[in-house]
Amino acid sequence: GNSVTQMEGPVTLSEEAFLTINCTYTATGYPSLFWYVQYPGEGLQLLLKATKADDKGSNKGFEATYRKETTSFHLEKGSVQVSDSAVYFCALRDGSSNTGKLIFGQGTTLQVKP
Amino acid sequence: DTEVTQTPKHLVMGMTNKKSLKCEQHMGHRAMYWYKQKAKKPPELMFVYSYEKLSINESVPSRFSPECPNSSLLNLHLHALQPEDSALYLCASSQEMQGGQPQHFGDGTRLSIL
């Protein structure tokens, strides 16, 4: 079955540090991949997406590249800010599935200190 | 600003009360979802509506009753809930139930059962 594995958190960084959150997936079809962010007390916001191999999604300084050969979709940001503190979820949707379920990783908590 | 609107933002109810959660989207999406989320965990799918018909029920207890009055609205009726039902309830929508398009989430209703 389809699954998503994220690196365990929490991840604690100083402001302006480089961020990587690892995400790998298992899928039988051809999934679309997503990163969602959840700020404290809020719902999930779509951060970025990629729908096919070698696509790069980017938004708000965050980037992730769909790597089919390594089944990965790692999230990166060159210089984090305190306001980036949140929980980050990697997720996939298998376009060939008749349910289109969104499969989430376990989430990674990021804390950025001034 | 989220394009999926949920009301109320907070709800406290006793175990014998009846209440409803509401969700609205005006993006022309034909699939709508209810999720339950516990703190720092990924959302768990409860129900999926596609073209206003219930397509998926993830074995949710009957004390939760979904309703889709039209293509823009989704309700979740609550009755005789248990303390373990306290959680954040998220509504989401996507263009279609199947396919690789992202799901868009509301900010959720934080439910507390006394």
XYZ file of N, CA and C in Angstrom:
684
model
N 0.826 -1.199 0.000
C 0.000 0.000 0.000
C 0.856 1.242 0.000
N 0.193 2.381 -0.176
C 0.899 3.664 -0.174
C 1.240 4.115 1.237
N 2.391 4.732 1.396
C 2.782 5.238 2.706
C 3.780 6.380 2.561
N 3.897 7.171 3.618
C 4.828 8.297 3.671
C 5.581 8.226 4.989
N 6.888 8.395 4.925
C 7.722 8.388 6.124
C 8.472 9.704 6.222
N 8.338 10.362 7.353
C 9.039 11.624 7.595
C 10.050 11.442 8.709
N 11.061 12.305 8.693
C 12.021 12.278 9.793
C 11.321 12.680 11.076
N 11.742 12.057 12.159
C 11.124 12.356 13.440
C 11.615 13.692 13.943
N 10.754 14.411 14.623
C 11.157 15.658 15.233
C 11.243 15.491 16.737
N 11.241 16.596 17.457
C 11.231 17.939 16.900
C 12.590 18.344 16.341
N 12.545 19.255 15.399
C 13.747 19.849 14.850
C 13.858 21.258 15.418
N 14.980 21.543 16.040
C 15.211 22.860 16.639
C 16.376 23.522 15.932
N 16.122 24.709 15.391
C 17.148 25.449 14.660
C 17.212 26.882 15.151
N 18.349 27.507 14.933
C 18.479 28.939 15.177
C 18.015 29.697 13.937
N 17.556 30.915 14.146
C 17.129 31.751 13.016
C 18.250 31.850 11.989
N 17.868 31.822 10.700
C 18.772 31.917 9.545
C 19.515 30.613 9.258
N 19.239 29.560 10.002
C 19.865 28.266 9.699
C 19.191 27.639 8.480
N 19.896 26.635 7.898
C 19.368 25.889 6.750
C 18.496 24.746 7.262
N 17.353 24.547 6.600
C 16.400 23.522 7.024
C 16.298 22.420 5.979
N 16.346 21.184 6.443
C 15.950 20.032 5.626
C 15.054 19.148 6.463
N 13.897 18.801 5.935
C 13.025 17.796 6.547
C 12.864 16.678 5.521
N 13.320 15.492 5.900
C 13.306 14.360 4.975
C 11.929 13.725 4.873
N 11.569 13.336 3.652
C 10.319 12.639 3.389
C 10.567 11.609 2.300
N 10.197 10.364 2.561
C 10.244 9.330 1.534
C 8.877 8.681 1.433
N 8.598 8.084 0.299
C 7.251 7.543 0.090
C 7.329 6.170 -0.568
N 6.239 5.447 -0.429
C 6.014 4.189 -1.136
C 4.666 4.313 -1.820
N 4.636 4.050 -3.121
C 3.372 4.174 -3.857
C 3.350 3.166 -4.994
N 2.181 2.605 -5.239
C 2.030 1.639 -6.324
C 1.750 2.324 -7.650
N 1.193 3.516 -7.620
C 0.844 4.242 -8.830
C 1.794 5.392 -9.076
N 1.222 6.504 -9.555
C 2.007 7.700 -9.868
C 1.479 8.850 -9.014
N 2.007 8.984 -7.806
C 1.392 9.933 -6.872
C 1.763 11.378 -7.146
N 0.895 12.266 -6.703
C 1.246 13.664 -6.520
C 1.727 13.808 -5.086
N 2.688 14.707 -4.874
C 3.297 14.878 -3.553
C 3.076 16.292 -3.049
N 2.903 16.417 -1.741
C 2.557 17.704 -1.146
C 3.309 17.891 0.179
N 3.553 19.136 0.509
C 3.917 19.528 1.857
C 2.831 20.467 2.373
N 2.327 20.127 3.569
C 1.385 20.984 4.266
C 2.064 21.516 5.531
N 1.659 22.716 5.943
C 2.174 23.298 7.174
C 0.998 23.634 8.089
N 1.189 23.372 9.367
C 0.142 23.677 10.355
C 0.753 24.550 11.451
N 0.381 25.820 11.468
C 0.823 26.733 12.515
C -0.018 26.493 13.767
N 0.515 26.849 14.934
C -0.218 26.587 16.191
C -1.632 27.127 16.149
N -2.601 26.275 16.484
C -3.988 26.694 16.579
C -4.690 26.869 15.245
N -4.062 26.437 14.156
C -4.677 26.625 12.845
C -4.870 25.290 12.123
N -5.505 25.363 10.949
C -5.665 24.187 10.110
C -4.439 23.967 9.249
N -4.548 23.037 8.305
C -3.421 22.744 7.412
C -3.453 23.682 6.210
N -2.278 24.195 5.873
C -2.145 25.014 4.670
C -1.263 24.280 3.678
N -1.686 24.277 2.434
C -0.845 23.698 1.393
C 0.369 24.597 1.197
N 1.566 24.031 1.396
C 2.794 24.808 1.265
C 3.337 24.727 -0.161
N 3.424 23.490 -0.688
C 3.873 23.322 -2.060
C 3.488 21.940 -2.556
N 3.582 21.762 -3.876
C 3.175 20.492 -4.463
C 4.047 20.181 -5.676
N 4.053 18.893 -6.055
C 4.701 18.436 -7.279
C 3.912 17.250 -7.798
N 3.646 17.234 -9.080
C 2.751 16.217 -9.620
C 3.444 15.143 -10.446
N 4.715 15.348 -10.808
C 5.412 14.310 -11.558
C 6.896 14.373 -11.250
N 7.585 13.319 -11.649
C 9.011 13.194 -11.364
C 9.788 14.400 -11.885
N 10.745 14.850 -11.061
C 11.644 15.975 -11.329
C 10.984 17.345 -11.206
N 9.685 17.375 -10.921
C 9.034 18.661 -10.636
C 9.614 19.237 -9.360
N 9.780 20.557 -9.316
C 10.177 21.230 -8.083
C 9.041 22.128 -7.650
N 8.540 21.909 -6.440
C 7.553 22.807 -5.870
C 8.261 23.846 -5.017
N 7.739 25.075 -5.023
C 8.369 26.117 -4.208
C 7.324 27.128 -3.762
N 7.552 27.685 -2.568
C 6.626 28.683 -2.018
C 7.248 29.254 -0.752
N 7.197 30.546 -0.577
C 7.647 31.222 0.649
C 9.086 30.857 1.005
N 9.942 30.586 0.031
C 11.332 30.246 0.287
C 11.570 28.769 0.517
N 10.501 27.981 0.615
C 10.611 26.532 0.756
C 10.641 25.886 -0.634
N 11.382 24.771 -0.726
C 11.461 24.024 -1.976
C 11.450 22.538 -1.679
N 10.942 21.759 -2.658
C 11.038 20.305 -2.577
C 11.008 19.775 -4.001
N 11.846 18.778 -4.286
C 11.927 18.194 -5.622
C 11.465 16.748 -5.577
N 10.590 16.395 -6.500
C 10.026 15.045 -6.624
C 11.100 14.150 -7.243
N 11.678 13.246 -6.433
C 12.745 12.360 -6.907
C 12.200 10.938 -6.982
N 11.904 10.483 -8.185
C 11.327 9.148 -8.349
C 12.365 8.074 -8.058
N 13.627 8.341 -8.433
C 14.652 7.299 -8.278
C 14.950 6.991 -6.815
N 14.776 7.986 -5.951
C 14.995 7.769 -4.521
C 13.678 7.805 -3.733
N 12.561 7.901 -4.426
C 11.213 8.026 -3.828
C 11.238 9.007 -2.655
N 11.714 10.223 -2.948
C 11.850 11.213 -1.883
C 11.259 12.551 -2.303
N 10.958 13.363 -1.301
C 10.395 14.714 -1.528
C 10.800 15.561 -0.331
N 12.087 15.773 -0.176
C 12.621 16.464 0.993
C 12.331 17.962 0.935
N 11.952 18.524 2.074
C 11.637 19.951 2.169
C 12.891 20.716 2.602
N 13.179 21.831 1.922
C 14.359 22.626 2.250
C 14.015 24.108 2.280
N 14.747 24.820 3.130
C 14.675 26.278 3.137
C 16.035 26.802 3.527
N 16.490 27.802 2.824
C 17.855 28.286 3.019
C 18.076 29.041 4.314
N 17.056 29.735 4.810
C 17.238 30.577 5.985
C 15.898 30.662 6.716
N 15.785 29.917 7.808
C 14.495 29.867 8.502
C 14.318 31.073 9.416
N 13.063 31.378 9.671
C 12.682 32.462 10.563
C 11.872 31.904 11.731
N 11.779 32.672 12.789
C 10.981 32.248 13.948
C 9.546 31.938 13.520
N 9.040 32.697 12.559
C 7.657 32.530 12.097
C 7.441 31.217 11.331
N 8.513 30.497 11.008
C 8.384 29.191 10.339
C 8.115 28.066 11.343
N 8.146 28.374 12.619
C 7.875 27.355 13.637
C 6.469 26.808 13.452
N 6.358 25.520 13.245
C 5.081 24.894 12.891
C 5.301 23.390 12.801
N 4.211 22.670 12.492
C 4.306 21.243 12.181
C 4.179 21.092 10.667
N 5.071 20.309 10.084
C 5.114 20.118 8.638
C 4.747 18.668 8.318
N 3.785 18.512 7.393
C 3.324 17.184 6.983
C 3.636 16.968 5.508
N 4.290 15.870 5.217
C 4.466 15.409 3.847
C 3.286 14.502 3.516
N 2.783 14.565 2.284
C 1.600 13.776 1.948
C 1.616 13.402 0.474
N 0.884 12.340 0.139
C 0.750 11.960 -1.258
C -0.697 11.619 -1.584
N -1.048 11.817 -2.856
C -2.302 11.335 -3.412
C -1.950 10.527 -4.651
N -2.477 9.313 -4.694
C -2.238 8.455 -5.839
C -3.319 8.724 -6.873
N -2.955 9.329 -7.979
C -3.923 9.708 -8.997
C -4.614 8.531 -9.659
N -4.026 7.335 -9.542
C -4.651 6.176 -10.176
C -5.581 5.433 -9.217
N -5.626 5.901 -7.965
C -6.504 5.260 -6.982
C -7.935 5.729 -7.182
N -8.911 4.850 -6.945
C -10.310 5.267 -7.111
C -10.848 5.979 -5.883
N -10.023 6.132 -4.853
C -10.459 6.896 -3.689
C -9.746 8.243 -3.579
N -8.578 8.356 -4.169
C -7.836 9.608 -4.102
C -7.482 10.029 -2.695
N -7.335 9.057 -1.794
C -7.055 9.403 -0.401
C -5.734 10.131 -0.275
N -5.678 11.066 0.670
C -4.457 11.782 0.994
C -3.758 11.001 2.102
N -2.555 10.546 1.816
C -1.780 9.762 2.786
C -0.750 10.686 3.414
N -0.783 10.829 4.733
C 0.108 11.736 5.449
C 1.265 10.994 6.096
N 2.402 11.692 6.202
C 3.447 11.270 7.107
C 3.051 11.652 8.525
N 3.899 11.314 9.489
C 3.559 11.538 10.891
C 3.718 12.994 11.326
N 4.330 13.821 10.493
C 4.516 15.224 10.841
C 5.856 15.460 11.528
N 6.438 16.610 11.255
C 7.699 17.010 11.881
C 7.513 18.398 12.469
N 7.754 18.500 13.777
C 7.641 19.796 14.450
C 8.948 20.557 14.301
N 8.848 21.767 13.806
C 10.010 22.651 13.663
C 9.882 23.795 14.659
N 10.937 23.982 15.439
C 10.994 25.129 16.344
C 12.225 25.949 15.967
N 12.003 27.218 15.673
C 13.100 28.118 15.318
C 13.274 29.124 16.447
N 14.506 29.197 16.955
C 14.793 30.097 18.076
C 15.516 31.346 17.581
N 15.199 32.493 18.184
C 15.840 33.751 17.753
C 17.341 33.746 18.058
N -5.524 33.867 3.532
C -6.917 33.546 3.877
C -7.298 32.168 3.332
N -7.924 31.372 4.211
C -8.347 30.057 3.783
C -9.574 30.178 2.902
N -9.683 29.291 1.904
C -10.832 29.320 0.996
C -11.897 28.342 1.444
N -11.605 27.592 2.489
C -12.575 26.692 3.093
C -12.886 27.269 4.472
N -14.148 27.573 4.718
C -14.566 28.246 5.943
C -15.302 27.283 6.848
N -14.863 27.199 8.104
C -15.495 26.314 9.062
C -16.043 27.118 10.235
N -17.224 26.737 10.696
C -17.815 27.341 11.897
C -18.440 26.250 12.756
N -18.430 26.440 14.074
C -17.710 27.477 14.808
C -16.220 27.135 14.901
N -15.422 28.058 15.402
C -13.989 27.785 15.589
C -13.753 26.943 16.830
N -14.576 27.149 17.838
C -14.464 26.385 19.076
C -15.859 25.931 19.477
N -15.931 24.743 20.079
C -17.215 24.220 20.542
C -16.969 23.371 21.777
N -17.719 23.685 22.830
C -17.687 22.875 24.045
C -19.087 22.301 24.214
N -19.186 21.008 24.390
C -20.498 20.396 24.539
C -20.452 19.240 25.527
N -21.609 18.993 26.137
C -21.733 17.864 27.031
C -22.029 16.603 26.240
N -21.928 15.489 26.923
C -22.070 14.206 26.236
C -23.504 13.948 25.764
N -24.476 14.706 26.265
C -25.856 14.478 25.841
C -26.338 15.510 24.818
N -25.476 16.468 24.499
C -25.888 17.538 23.578
C -25.922 17.073 22.133
N -26.647 17.861 21.330
C -26.594 17.723 19.866
C -26.113 19.039 19.289
N -25.096 18.961 18.448
C -24.554 20.156 17.805
C -24.159 19.801 16.380
N -23.873 20.839 15.602
C -23.440 20.622 14.220
C -22.225 21.485 13.888
N -21.325 20.928 13.108
C -20.195 21.671 12.545
C -20.528 21.967 11.078
N -20.096 23.152 10.645
C -20.413 23.554 9.276
C -19.146 23.885 8.506
N -19.197 23.629 7.207
C -18.070 23.867 6.310
C -18.608 24.383 4.987
N -17.911 25.371 4.423
C -18.349 25.964 3.159
C -17.141 26.241 2.272
N -17.298 25.950 0.978
C -16.255 26.299 0.011
C -16.929 26.808 -1.262
N -16.264 27.783 -1.891
C -16.802 28.371 -3.121
C -15.765 28.287 -4.239
N -15.014 27.202 -4.256
C -14.011 27.003 -5.307
C -14.536 26.116 -6.424
N -15.801 25.679 -6.320
C -16.365 24.784 -7.329
C -15.867 23.361 -7.220
N -15.300 23.020 -6.048
C -14.808 21.662 -5.837
C -15.967 20.690 -5.670
N -15.787 19.469 -6.202
C -16.872 18.495 -6.148
C -16.641 17.406 -5.108
N -15.518 17.454 -4.432
C -15.244 16.501 -3.361
C -15.016 17.272 -2.065
N -15.630 16.784 -0.978
C -15.455 17.413 0.331
C -15.232 16.320 1.365
N -14.455 16.680 2.398
C -13.940 15.699 3.346
C -14.100 16.195 4.788
N -14.305 15.243 5.702
C -14.153 15.515 7.131
C -12.993 14.694 7.668
N -12.140 15.367 8.461
C -11.021 14.724 9.131
C -11.104 15.015 10.634
N -10.519 14.109 11.415
C -10.327 14.319 12.847
C -8.830 14.360 13.106
N -8.401 15.331 13.903
C -6.979 15.440 14.188
C -6.745 15.596 15.693
N -5.907 14.729 16.228
C -5.431 14.846 17.597
C -4.118 15.634 17.565
N -3.758 16.195 18.727
C -2.608 17.100 18.804
C -1.329 16.462 18.264
N -0.671 17.195 17.374
C 0.638 16.833 16.821
C 0.602 15.536 15.996
N -0.600 15.072 15.626
C -0.738 13.879 14.790
C -1.290 14.272 13.432
N -1.104 13.431 12.418
C -1.711 13.752 11.121
C -3.225 13.606 11.181
N -3.931 14.296 10.309
C -5.394 14.149 10.255
C -5.794 12.726 9.871
N -6.911 12.281 10.436
C -7.467 10.964 10.104
C -8.763 11.171 9.323
N -8.849 10.539 8.167
C -10.031 10.693 7.333
C -11.247 10.061 7.989
N -12.380 10.800 7.938
C -13.636 10.269 8.473
C -14.604 9.964 7.326
N -14.923 10.987 6.522
C -15.930 10.868 5.467
C -15.455 11.597 4.212
N -15.930 11.080 3.056
C -15.703 11.756 1.786
C -17.026 11.846 1.037
N -17.338 13.047 0.567
C -18.475 13.257 -0.318
C -17.949 13.603 -1.708
N -18.562 12.970 -2.713
C -18.220 13.275 -4.098
C -19.519 13.581 -4.832
N -19.597 14.745 -5.429
C -20.832 15.184 -6.101
C -22.043 15.009 -5.180
N -21.853 15.426 -3.942
C -22.904 15.495 -2.923
C -23.391 14.134 -2.438
N -22.689 13.084 -2.819
C -23.052 11.751 -2.334
C -21.928 11.206 -1.459
N -22.316 10.531 -0.379
C -21.326 9.944 0.512
C -20.622 8.798 -0.201
N -19.316 8.919 -0.352
C -18.530 7.915 -1.077
C -17.692 7.059 -0.154
N -17.200 7.647 0.918
C -16.343 6.909 1.838
C -16.754 7.235 3.276
N -16.934 6.193 4.066
C -17.134 6.302 5.505
C -16.099 5.383 6.117
N -15.134 5.967 6.832
C -14.033 5.191 7.379
C -14.418 4.560 8.712
N -15.546 3.832 8.702
C -15.992 3.116 9.899
C -16.122 4.055 11.102
N -16.720 5.204 10.851
C -16.881 6.209 11.902
C -18.127 5.858 12.733
N -18.051 6.002 14.064
C -19.224 5.707 14.909
C -20.442 6.534 14.497
N -21.619 5.974 14.697
C -22.855 6.609 14.232
C -23.192 7.891 14.988
N -22.480 8.180 16.071
C -22.723 9.439 16.778
C -22.231 10.631 15.952
N -21.488 10.355 14.878
C -21.100 11.369 13.896
C -21.941 11.132 12.634
N -22.649 12.156 12.183
C -23.529 12.000 11.025
C -23.259 13.120 10.030
N -22.679 12.798 8.869
C -22.391 13.847 7.899
C -23.595 14.145 7.017
N -23.543 15.347 6.433
C -24.606 15.753 5.515
C -24.019 16.723 4.512
N -24.422 16.591 3.245
C -23.949 17.504 2.207
C -25.176 18.106 1.510
N -25.679 19.249 1.989
C -26.918 19.819 1.441
C -26.783 20.280 -0.013
N -25.588 20.765 -0.383
C -25.350 21.144 -1.773
C -23.842 21.111 -2.020
N -23.435 21.460 -3.208
C -22.037 21.262 -3.586
C -21.075 22.171 -2.835
N -21.585 23.190 -2.143
C -20.707 24.121 -1.435
C -20.675 23.894 0.067
N -21.608 23.121 0.585
C -21.776 23.009 2.029
C -21.590 21.572 2.504
N -21.002 21.463 3.684
C -20.828 20.159 4.318
C -21.060 20.352 5.803
N -21.890 19.496 6.387
C -22.168 19.552 7.811
C -21.722 18.258 8.476
N -21.438 18.362 9.765
C -21.180 17.171 10.573
C -22.015 17.299 11.830
N -23.031 16.434 11.944
C -23.936 16.466 13.087
C -23.383 15.554 14.185
N -23.414 16.089 15.408
C -22.803 15.407 16.544
C -23.863 15.104 17.593
N -23.848 13.904 18.122
C -24.829 13.539 19.151
C -24.228 12.481 20.068
N -24.385 12.718 21.375
C -23.935 11.741 22.375
C -22.465 11.402 22.217
N -21.641 12.438 22.108
C -20.210 12.202 21.930
C -19.554 11.781 23.236
N -18.370 11.206 23.098
C -17.582 10.726 24.223
C -16.377 11.657 24.436
N -15.799 11.643 25.629
C -14.624 12.509 25.872
C -13.496 12.287 24.875
N -13.333 11.048 24.400
C -12.244 10.770 23.446
C -12.494 11.379 22.072
N -13.692 11.943 21.867
C -13.988 12.618 20.599
C -13.480 14.057 20.593
N -12.959 14.523 21.718
C -12.369 15.864 21.764
C -11.169 15.897 20.822
N -11.191 16.853 19.878
C -10.150 16.907 18.842
C -10.392 18.140 17.982
N -9.516 18.332 17.013
C -9.715 19.353 15.981
C -10.371 18.663 14.784
N -11.502 19.185 14.341
C -12.199 18.613 13.192
C -11.974 19.522 11.989
N -11.394 18.938 10.958
C -11.008 19.682 9.771
C -11.881 19.293 8.591
N -12.285 20.286 7.835
C -12.975 20.085 6.577
C -11.984 20.381 5.451
N -12.114 19.667 4.352
C -11.254 19.914 3.202
C -12.060 19.731 1.923
N -11.542 20.269 0.830
C -12.189 20.068 -0.465
C -11.119 19.909 -1.541
N -11.510 19.249 -2.651
C -10.624 19.122 -3.804
C -11.489 19.100 -5.063
N -10.846 19.327 -6.197
C -11.605 19.402 -7.449
C -12.439 18.144 -7.669
N -11.827 17.016 -7.500
C -12.496 15.727 -7.657
C -12.026 14.804 -6.534
N -12.806 13.759 -6.245
C -12.390 12.779 -5.247
C -11.173 11.996 -5.754
N -11.170 11.665 -7.025
C -10.037 10.942 -7.595
C -9.079 11.931 -8.245
N -7.853 11.475 -8.454
C -6.890 12.348 -9.117
C -5.849 12.864 -8.151
N -4.903 13.628 -8.704
C -3.760 14.061 -7.924
C -3.792 15.506 -7.481
N -4.933 16.172 -7.576
C -5.001 17.568 -7.140
C -4.977 17.652 -5.623
N -4.464 18.764 -5.074
C -4.383 18.859 -3.615
C -5.743 19.026 -2.962
N -5.801 18.692 -1.703
C -6.950 19.021 -0.882
C -6.652 20.330 -0.150
N -7.676 21.170 -0.039
C -7.545 22.466 0.635
C -8.330 22.395 1.939
N -7.678 22.792 3.020
C -8.247 22.633 4.346
C -8.748 23.952 4.922
N -9.776 23.837 5.782
C -10.181 24.961 6.592
C -9.352 25.028 7.868
N -9.664 26.001 8.709
C -8.933 26.182 9.959
C -9.413 25.261 11.076
N -10.534 24.576 10.837
C -10.967 23.579 11.791
C -11.888 24.101 12.875
N -12.565 23.156 13.518
C -13.343 23.428 14.731
C -12.703 22.633 15.857
N -12.332 23.345 16.911
C -11.738 22.659 18.073
C -12.866 22.274 19.011
N -13.077 20.982 19.150
C -14.204 20.430 19.894
C -13.745 19.873 21.231
N -14.427 20.266 22.292
C -14.142 19.734 23.626
C -15.418 19.121 24.180
N -15.316 17.875 24.626
C -16.459 17.159 25.189
C -16.279 17.088 26.699
N -17.267 17.618 27.416
C -17.158 17.634 28.882
C -17.684 16.331 29.483
